[in-house]
Amino acid sequence: MSTRRALAALAIAATVVACSSTTGNESAAGDNTAVAATSAPSSSSSTTSSTTTSSTSTTTTIPPTTTTTIPGFLGEEVIGTSVEGRPIVAYHRGTAGGIPIVVVGVIHGNEDDGLAVIDLLRTMDLPAGYDLWLLPMLNPDGQAAQKRTNANGVDLNRNFPYGWGPIGQPGDSQYSGSGPASEPETQAFIAFAQRITPRLTLWYHQNAFLVLPSQRSDGPLRKKYAELTGLPYKALTGTGSTFSGIAATWVRVEVPEAMSFIIELGDDLPPDQAQIHADAVITIIQMVN
Ligand SMILES: [Zn+2]
């Protein structure tokens, strides 16, 4: 993991801890406040995510978050906890009650360059009318360990209940879990999505370097995103993967009127490219109405 991403992960962890003291400012976020503080203690373990060992966790005094000075800040909350107790954080920005949009930075823990895009989206100017939810890490344990699966060895992107099927066994990279939505991270996202009912959900992955074409309503958004970022807009071939229990598909099928697609980054994402991707997100969300 790059230093930049390590810093992004630290910033995320720091903000989570700090949010427990700023919840009084979140009245615009409605029901966020009660949830936000509950899992903060375990977030200290996230500060070890830039190393390969997680056995030590230094508790430090973290300065107050500056998040509340960000334009359009609506709050932040912990939507659930991972197998190892790390918080799954959602940042909320934009126009409360606007068109809900969700962006997920990391579901495969070792494909975490999307964090840089999320980090930019946390402070960029937003167009009016969009209710933006940023989830840096749906798989914080995998990200901390720099492995694809969660701490139970489950590929979360094979664990969603739509079209779920048994794949592999613990230890296999695409192990789909003991059953549909068996994992706490999957359950947390499902409850969140059912509450937020996003019109568009974006999922960052690596390293296929493409956006898959679609004939559905999200086709033009995918194509535009690919054009803006230079990602090829083409089908994925020859992976040997089994595509069941996919998070993006679950959203598209189970959340009414939801569009949802995967952005496959390349092997890395330099800062200038991260900005291009963040700009592309801002552009395509304005295609949602
Ligand atoms: Zn992936």
mmCIF file of C-alpha atoms and ligand atoms in Angstrom:
data_model
loop_
_atom_site.group_PDB
_atom_site.id
_atom_site.type_symbol
_atom_site.label_atom_id
_atom_site.label_comp_id
_atom_site.label_asym_id
_atom_site.label_seq_id
_atom_site.Cartn_x
_atom_site.Cartn_y
_atom_site.Cartn_z
ATOM 1 C CA MET A 1 0.000 0.000 0.000
ATOM 2 C CA SER A 2 1.270 3.439 -0.855
ATOM 3 C CA THR A 3 2.051 6.074 1.738
ATOM 4 C CA ARG A 4 -0.771 8.138 0.322
ATOM 5 C CA ARG A 5 -3.265 5.368 0.908
ATOM 6 C CA ALA A 6 -1.855 4.679 4.345
ATOM 7 C CA LEU A 7 -2.444 8.313 5.192
ATOM 8 C CA ALA A 8 -5.950 8.128 3.800
ATOM 9 C CA ALA A 9 -6.673 5.121 5.966
ATOM 10 C CA LEU A 10 -5.292 6.925 8.994
ATOM 11 C CA ALA A 11 -7.403 9.961 8.236
ATOM 12 C CA ILE A 12 -10.471 7.773 8.053
ATOM 13 C CA ALA A 13 -9.678 6.131 11.364
ATOM 14 C CA ALA A 14 -8.980 9.484 12.969
ATOM 15 C CA THR A 15 -12.255 10.941 11.838
ATOM 16 C CA VAL A 16 -14.212 7.998 13.144
ATOM 17 C CA VAL A 17 -12.761 8.419 16.593
ATOM 18 C CA ALA A 18 -13.315 12.124 16.477
ATOM 19 C CA CYS A 19 -16.915 11.819 15.324
ATOM 20 C CA SER A 20 -18.015 10.578 18.699
ATOM 21 C CA SER A 21 -17.453 14.073 20.023
ATOM 22 C CA THR A 22 -19.032 15.935 17.130
ATOM 23 C CA THR A 23 -22.346 14.182 16.860
ATOM 24 C CA GLY A 24 -24.116 17.166 18.301
ATOM 25 C CA ASN A 25 -23.506 18.961 15.032
ATOM 26 C CA GLU A 26 -25.252 16.375 12.938
ATOM 27 C CA SER A 27 -28.858 17.379 13.338
ATOM 28 C CA ALA A 28 -29.180 17.668 9.572
ATOM 29 C CA ALA A 29 -28.351 14.005 9.321
ATOM 30 C CA GLY A 30 -31.446 12.948 11.204
ATOM 31 C CA ASP A 31 -31.023 9.502 12.654
ATOM 32 C CA ASN A 32 -27.273 9.400 12.175
ATOM 33 C CA THR A 33 -26.237 10.537 15.572
ATOM 34 C CA ALA A 34 -27.222 7.608 17.713
ATOM 35 C CA VAL A 35 -25.388 5.152 15.501
ATOM 36 C CA ALA A 36 -22.293 7.211 14.968
ATOM 37 C CA ALA A 37 -20.673 6.863 18.342
ATOM 38 C CA THR A 38 -21.446 3.279 19.180
ATOM 39 C CA SER A 39 -18.530 1.474 17.598
ATOM 40 C CA ALA A 40 -15.870 4.114 17.842
ATOM 41 C CA PRO A 41 -13.693 2.320 20.433
ATOM 42 C CA SER A 42 -12.789 -0.471 18.054
ATOM 43 C CA SER A 43 -11.692 1.981 15.417
ATOM 44 C CA SER A 44 -8.285 2.311 17.016
ATOM 45 C CA SER A 45 -7.365 -0.970 15.407
ATOM 46 C CA SER A 46 -7.832 0.635 12.018
ATOM 47 C CA THR A 47 -4.815 2.781 12.668
ATOM 48 C CA THR A 48 -2.667 -0.276 12.160
ATOM 49 C CA SER A 49 -3.937 -0.759 8.638
ATOM 50 C CA SER A 50 -0.779 0.547 7.071
ATOM 51 C CA THR A 51 1.250 -2.292 8.501
ATOM 52 C CA THR A 52 1.137 -6.013 8.061
ATOM 53 C CA THR A 53 0.682 -6.695 11.739
ATOM 54 C CA SER A 54 -2.356 -5.712 13.700
ATOM 55 C CA SER A 55 -1.405 -7.056 17.082
ATOM 56 C CA THR A 56 -0.428 -3.680 18.488
ATOM 57 C CA SER A 57 -2.588 -0.624 18.510
ATOM 58 C CA THR A 58 -1.337 2.614 19.960
ATOM 59 C CA THR A 59 -3.990 4.822 21.429
ATOM 60 C CA THR A 60 -3.162 8.416 20.693
ATOM 61 C CA THR A 61 -5.001 11.646 21.190
ATOM 62 C CA ILE A 62 -6.463 12.512 17.838
ATOM 63 C CA PRO A 63 -7.169 16.166 17.116
ATOM 64 C CA PRO A 64 -10.784 17.148 16.568
ATOM 65 C CA THR A 65 -12.040 16.460 13.105
ATOM 66 C CA THR A 66 -12.361 19.314 10.677
ATOM 67 C CA THR A 67 -15.100 17.458 8.862
ATOM 68 C CA THR A 68 -17.833 19.759 10.050
ATOM 69 C CA THR A 69 -16.226 22.647 8.153
ATOM 70 C CA ILE A 70 -16.615 20.819 4.841
ATOM 71 C CA PRO A 71 -19.346 22.318 2.653
ATOM 72 C CA GLY A 72 -22.337 20.058 2.450
ATOM 73 C CA PHE A 73 -21.269 17.960 5.427
ATOM 74 C CA LEU A 74 -24.294 16.045 6.708
ATOM 75 C CA GLY A 75 -22.691 13.649 9.150
ATOM 76 C CA GLU A 76 -20.934 10.350 9.429
ATOM 77 C CA GLU A 77 -21.986 7.107 10.925
ATOM 78 C CA VAL A 78 -20.845 3.589 11.602
ATOM 79 C CA ILE A 79 -23.188 1.369 9.588
ATOM 80 C CA GLY A 80 -21.845 -1.854 11.037
ATOM 81 C CA THR A 81 -18.725 -3.622 12.211
ATOM 82 C CA SER A 82 -16.426 -6.113 10.584
ATOM 83 C CA VAL A 83 -15.632 -9.617 11.814
ATOM 84 C CA GLU A 84 -12.682 -8.195 13.770
ATOM 85 C CA GLY A 85 -14.738 -5.320 15.135
ATOM 86 C CA ARG A 86 -13.570 -2.531 12.874
ATOM 87 C CA PRO A 87 -16.163 0.131 12.115
ATOM 88 C CA ILE A 88 -17.666 0.354 8.653
ATOM 89 C CA VAL A 89 -17.963 4.090 8.214
ATOM 90 C CA ALA A 90 -20.231 6.102 5.931
ATOM 91 C CA TYR A 91 -19.644 9.799 5.278
ATOM 92 C CA HIS A 92 -22.705 11.775 4.301
ATOM 93 C CA ARG A 93 -22.507 14.925 2.187
ATOM 94 C CA GLY A 94 -24.561 17.017 -0.164
ATOM 95 C CA THR A 95 -28.255 17.776 -0.203
ATOM 96 C CA ALA A 96 -30.204 15.903 2.452
ATOM 97 C CA GLY A 97 -33.238 14.344 0.836
ATOM 98 C CA GLY A 98 -31.703 14.672 -2.626
ATOM 99 C CA ILE A 99 -30.984 11.841 -5.020
ATOM 100 C CA PRO A 100 -29.130 9.228 -2.951
ATOM 101 C CA ILE A 101 -25.764 8.104 -4.332
ATOM 102 C CA VAL A 102 -23.407 5.600 -2.686
ATOM 103 C CA VAL A 103 -19.705 5.169 -3.503
ATOM 104 C CA VAL A 104 -17.821 2.202 -2.016
ATOM 105 C CA GLY A 105 -14.035 2.407 -2.003
ATOM 106 C CA VAL A 106 -12.991 -1.090 -0.902
ATOM 107 C CA ILE A 107 -14.821 -4.419 -0.896
ATOM 108 C CA HIS A 108 -11.831 -6.552 -1.898
ATOM 109 C CA GLY A 109 -9.312 -5.614 0.768
ATOM 110 C CA ASN A 110 -6.224 -5.700 -1.422
ATOM 111 C CA GLU A 111 -7.902 -3.565 -4.117
ATOM 112 C CA ASP A 112 -7.893 -0.314 -2.198
ATOM 113 C CA ASP A 113 -6.812 2.430 -4.585
ATOM 114 C CA GLY A 114 -10.421 3.619 -4.625
ATOM 115 C CA LEU A 115 -9.699 5.075 -1.179
ATOM 116 C CA ALA A 116 -7.906 7.960 -2.877
ATOM 117 C CA VAL A 117 -11.024 8.762 -4.892
ATOM 118 C CA ILE A 118 -13.190 8.642 -1.789
ATOM 119 C CA ASP A 119 -10.751 10.901 0.022
ATOM 120 C CA LEU A 120 -11.126 13.540 -2.697
ATOM 121 C CA LEU A 121 -14.900 13.188 -2.801
ATOM 122 C CA ARG A 122 -15.044 13.910 0.912
ATOM 123 C CA THR A 123 -14.205 17.567 0.338
ATOM 124 C CA MET A 124 -14.887 18.405 -3.312
ATOM 125 C CA ASP A 125 -17.672 20.763 -4.271
ATOM 126 C CA LEU A 126 -20.862 18.885 -5.002
ATOM 127 C CA PRO A 127 -23.703 19.782 -7.351
ATOM 128 C CA ALA A 128 -26.959 20.619 -5.585
ATOM 129 C CA GLY A 129 -29.624 17.975 -5.266
ATOM 130 C CA TYR A 130 -27.444 14.920 -4.582
ATOM 131 C CA ASP A 131 -27.362 13.057 -1.303
ATOM 132 C CA LEU A 132 -23.910 11.490 -1.344
ATOM 133 C CA TRP A 133 -22.824 8.634 0.900
ATOM 134 C CA LEU A 134 -19.150 7.649 0.847
ATOM 135 C CA LEU A 135 -18.147 4.253 2.237
ATOM 136 C CA PRO A 136 -14.358 4.074 2.182
ATOM 137 C CA MET A 137 -14.176 0.479 3.350
ATOM 138 C CA LEU A 138 -16.843 -2.181 3.385
ATOM 139 C CA ASN A 139 -14.036 -4.664 4.098
ATOM 140 C CA PRO A 140 -11.794 -2.941 6.661
ATOM 141 C CA ASP A 141 -10.312 -6.212 7.941
ATOM 142 C CA GLY A 142 -9.270 -7.253 4.457
ATOM 143 C CA GLN A 143 -7.848 -3.811 3.799
ATOM 144 C CA ALA A 144 -5.854 -3.898 7.034
ATOM 145 C CA ALA A 145 -4.474 -7.313 6.144
ATOM 146 C CA GLN A 146 -4.122 -6.431 2.450
ATOM 147 C CA LYS A 147 -6.047 -9.496 1.393
ATOM 148 C CA ARG A 148 -9.085 -9.922 -0.815
ATOM 149 C CA THR A 149 -11.427 -11.591 1.657
ATOM 150 C CA ASN A 150 -12.783 -10.569 5.030
ATOM 151 C CA ALA A 151 -11.372 -11.964 8.269
ATOM 152 C CA ASN A 152 -13.470 -15.128 7.861
ATOM 153 C CA GLY A 153 -11.837 -15.761 4.519
ATOM 154 C CA VAL A 154 -15.044 -14.902 2.653
ATOM 155 C CA ASP A 155 -15.045 -13.021 -0.630
ATOM 156 C CA LEU A 156 -17.654 -10.387 0.222
ATOM 157 C CA ASN A 157 -18.283 -9.833 -3.464
ATOM 158 C CA ARG A 158 -19.538 -13.419 -3.711
ATOM 159 C CA ASN A 159 -21.546 -13.279 -0.466
ATOM 160 C CA PHE A 160 -24.520 -11.105 -1.429
ATOM 161 C CA PRO A 161 -27.844 -12.927 -1.432
ATOM 162 C CA TYR A 162 -28.990 -12.295 -4.990
ATOM 163 C CA GLY A 163 -27.936 -15.266 -7.085
ATOM 164 C CA TRP A 164 -25.752 -16.545 -4.259
ATOM 165 C CA GLY A 165 -24.155 -19.933 -4.797
ATOM 166 C CA PRO A 166 -21.589 -21.998 -2.915
ATOM 167 C CA ILE A 167 -18.094 -21.296 -4.179
ATOM 168 C CA GLY A 168 -14.972 -22.872 -2.768
ATOM 169 C CA GLN A 169 -14.109 -23.248 0.869
ATOM 170 C CA PRO A 170 -12.325 -21.154 3.497
ATOM 171 C CA GLY A 171 -8.914 -20.332 2.134
ATOM 172 C CA ASP A 172 -10.109 -20.021 -1.456
ATOM 173 C CA SER A 173 -9.941 -16.506 -2.839
ATOM 174 C CA GLN A 174 -13.552 -16.555 -4.003
ATOM 175 C CA TYR A 175 -15.034 -18.512 -1.085
ATOM 176 C CA SER A 176 -18.640 -17.301 -1.006
ATOM 177 C CA GLY A 177 -19.301 -18.028 2.683
ATOM 178 C CA SER A 178 -21.459 -20.495 4.563
ATOM 179 C CA GLY A 179 -24.611 -19.015 3.069
ATOM 180 C CA PRO A 180 -26.036 -15.885 1.461
ATOM 181 C CA ALA A 181 -25.177 -12.759 3.456
ATOM 182 C CA SER A 182 -23.413 -14.845 6.094
ATOM 183 C CA GLU A 183 -20.929 -12.045 6.813
ATOM 184 C CA PRO A 184 -21.458 -9.000 9.047
ATOM 185 C CA GLU A 185 -20.041 -6.671 6.392
ATOM 186 C CA THR A 186 -22.568 -7.929 3.837
ATOM 187 C CA GLN A 187 -25.396 -7.622 6.356
ATOM 188 C CA ALA A 188 -24.340 -4.080 7.231
ATOM 189 C CA PHE A 189 -24.390 -2.974 3.623
ATOM 190 C CA ILE A 190 -27.760 -4.587 2.931
ATOM 191 C CA ALA A 191 -29.391 -2.815 5.874
ATOM 192 C CA PHE A 192 -27.747 0.454 4.842
ATOM 193 C CA ALA A 193 -28.825 0.187 1.206
ATOM 194 C CA GLN A 194 -32.367 -0.758 2.139
ATOM 195 C CA ARG A 195 -32.520 2.380 4.277
ATOM 196 C CA ILE A 196 -30.771 4.771 1.876
ATOM 197 C CA THR A 197 -32.233 3.247 -1.330
ATOM 198 C CA PRO A 198 -29.463 4.606 -3.565
ATOM 199 C CA ARG A 199 -30.283 5.463 -7.155
ATOM 200 C CA LEU A 200 -26.661 4.835 -8.067
ATOM 201 C CA THR A 201 -23.975 2.792 -6.335
ATOM 202 C CA LEU A 202 -20.370 2.720 -7.516
ATOM 203 C CA TRP A 203 -17.884 0.024 -6.490
ATOM 204 C CA TYR A 204 -14.120 0.330 -6.899
ATOM 205 C CA HIS A 205 -12.056 -2.736 -7.711
ATOM 206 C CA GLN A 206 -8.687 -3.559 -9.252
ATOM 207 C CA ASN A 207 -6.867 -4.578 -11.484
ATOM 208 C CA ALA A 208 -8.854 -5.387 -14.614
ATOM 209 C CA PHE A 209 -8.685 -1.753 -15.826
ATOM 210 C CA LEU A 210 -12.090 -1.467 -17.453
ATOM 211 C CA VAL A 211 -15.741 -0.612 -17.069
ATOM 212 C CA LEU A 212 -18.086 -3.368 -18.177
ATOM 213 C CA PRO A 213 -20.623 -2.390 -20.837
ATOM 214 C CA SER A 214 -24.322 -2.546 -20.045
ATOM 215 C CA GLN A 215 -27.510 -2.368 -22.070
ATOM 216 C CA ARG A 216 -29.466 -1.313 -19.001
ATOM 217 C CA SER A 217 -30.276 2.204 -17.867
ATOM 218 C CA ASP A 218 -26.818 2.637 -16.385
ATOM 219 C CA GLY A 219 -25.120 1.966 -19.735
ATOM 220 C CA PRO A 220 -24.690 5.661 -20.603
ATOM 221 C CA LEU A 221 -23.249 6.388 -17.147
ATOM 222 C CA ARG A 222 -20.737 3.568 -17.460
ATOM 223 C CA LYS A 223 -19.737 4.697 -20.925
ATOM 224 C CA LYS A 224 -19.337 8.298 -19.811
ATOM 225 C CA TYR A 225 -17.268 7.272 -16.798
ATOM 226 C CA ALA A 226 -15.005 5.202 -19.027
ATOM 227 C CA GLU A 227 -14.587 8.060 -21.496
ATOM 228 C CA LEU A 228 -13.751 10.560 -18.770
ATOM 229 C CA THR A 229 -11.192 8.362 -17.055
ATOM 230 C CA GLY A 230 -9.637 6.563 -19.995
ATOM 231 C CA LEU A 231 -10.772 3.147 -18.785
ATOM 232 C CA PRO A 232 -11.655 0.784 -21.617
ATOM 233 C CA TYR A 233 -15.404 0.209 -21.905
ATOM 234 C CA LYS A 234 -15.343 -3.488 -22.627
ATOM 235 C CA ALA A 235 -16.312 -6.940 -21.429
ATOM 236 C CA LEU A 236 -14.187 -8.981 -19.061
ATOM 237 C CA THR A 237 -12.989 -12.227 -20.578
ATOM 238 C CA GLY A 238 -10.988 -15.219 -19.509
ATOM 239 C CA THR A 239 -10.939 -14.645 -15.760
ATOM 240 C CA GLY A 240 -12.049 -18.081 -14.645
ATOM 241 C CA SER A 241 -14.137 -16.347 -12.005
ATOM 242 C CA THR A 242 -17.665 -17.283 -10.986
ATOM 243 C CA PHE A 243 -19.925 -14.283 -10.776
ATOM 244 C CA SER A 244 -22.578 -15.028 -8.188
ATOM 245 C CA GLY A 245 -23.420 -13.165 -5.014
ATOM 246 C CA ILE A 246 -22.055 -9.915 -6.464
ATOM 247 C CA ALA A 247 -22.721 -6.784 -4.418
ATOM 248 C CA ALA A 248 -23.329 -4.485 -7.389
ATOM 249 C CA THR A 249 -25.843 -6.927 -8.856
ATOM 250 C CA TRP A 250 -27.675 -7.273 -5.556
ATOM 251 C CA VAL A 251 -28.147 -3.499 -5.390
ATOM 252 C CA ARG A 252 -29.372 -3.302 -8.960
ATOM 253 C CA VAL A 253 -31.895 -6.095 -8.474
ATOM 254 C CA GLU A 254 -33.056 -5.586 -4.909
ATOM 255 C CA VAL A 255 -33.106 -1.800 -4.499
ATOM 256 C CA PRO A 256 -35.951 -0.268 -6.512
ATOM 257 C CA GLU A 257 -34.768 1.853 -9.446
ATOM 258 C CA ALA A 258 -31.138 1.428 -8.448
ATOM 259 C CA MET A 259 -28.273 1.553 -10.880
ATOM 260 C CA SER A 260 -25.039 -0.016 -9.719
ATOM 261 C CA PHE A 261 -21.766 -0.782 -11.386
ATOM 262 C CA ILE A 262 -18.143 -1.691 -10.847
ATOM 263 C CA ILE A 263 -15.149 0.434 -11.749
ATOM 264 C CA GLU A 264 -12.079 -1.728 -12.281
ATOM 265 C CA LEU A 265 -8.997 0.405 -11.744
ATOM 266 C CA GLY A 266 -5.556 -0.654 -12.906
ATOM 267 C CA ASP A 267 -2.604 -1.733 -10.779
ATOM 268 C CA ASP A 268 -2.235 1.694 -9.212
ATOM 269 C CA LEU A 269 -3.843 5.108 -9.193
ATOM 270 C CA PRO A 270 -1.522 8.138 -9.179
ATOM 271 C CA PRO A 271 -2.907 11.274 -7.506
ATOM 272 C CA ASP A 272 -3.701 13.029 -10.813
ATOM 273 C CA GLN A 273 -5.648 9.980 -11.906
ATOM 274 C CA ALA A 274 -7.517 9.844 -8.598
ATOM 275 C CA GLN A 275 -8.664 13.405 -9.224
ATOM 276 C CA ILE A 276 -9.838 12.486 -12.723
ATOM 277 C CA HIS A 277 -11.889 9.649 -11.236
ATOM 278 C CA ALA A 278 -13.366 11.849 -8.538
ATOM 279 C CA ASP A 279 -14.304 14.417 -11.188
ATOM 280 C CA ALA A 280 -15.893 11.635 -13.237
ATOM 281 C CA VAL A 281 -18.033 10.602 -10.274
ATOM 282 C CA ILE A 282 -19.270 14.171 -9.929
ATOM 283 C CA THR A 283 -20.085 14.262 -13.643
ATOM 284 C CA ILE A 284 -21.996 10.994 -13.845
ATOM 285 C CA ILE A 285 -24.063 11.494 -10.721
ATOM 286 C CA GLN A 286 -25.543 14.482 -12.543
ATOM 287 C CA MET A 287 -26.813 12.034 -15.165
ATOM 288 C CA VAL A 288 -29.022 10.464 -12.470
ATOM 289 C CA ASN A 289 -32.433 12.016 -12.071
HETATM 290 ZN ZN ZN B 1 -12.330 -6.924 -6.895
#
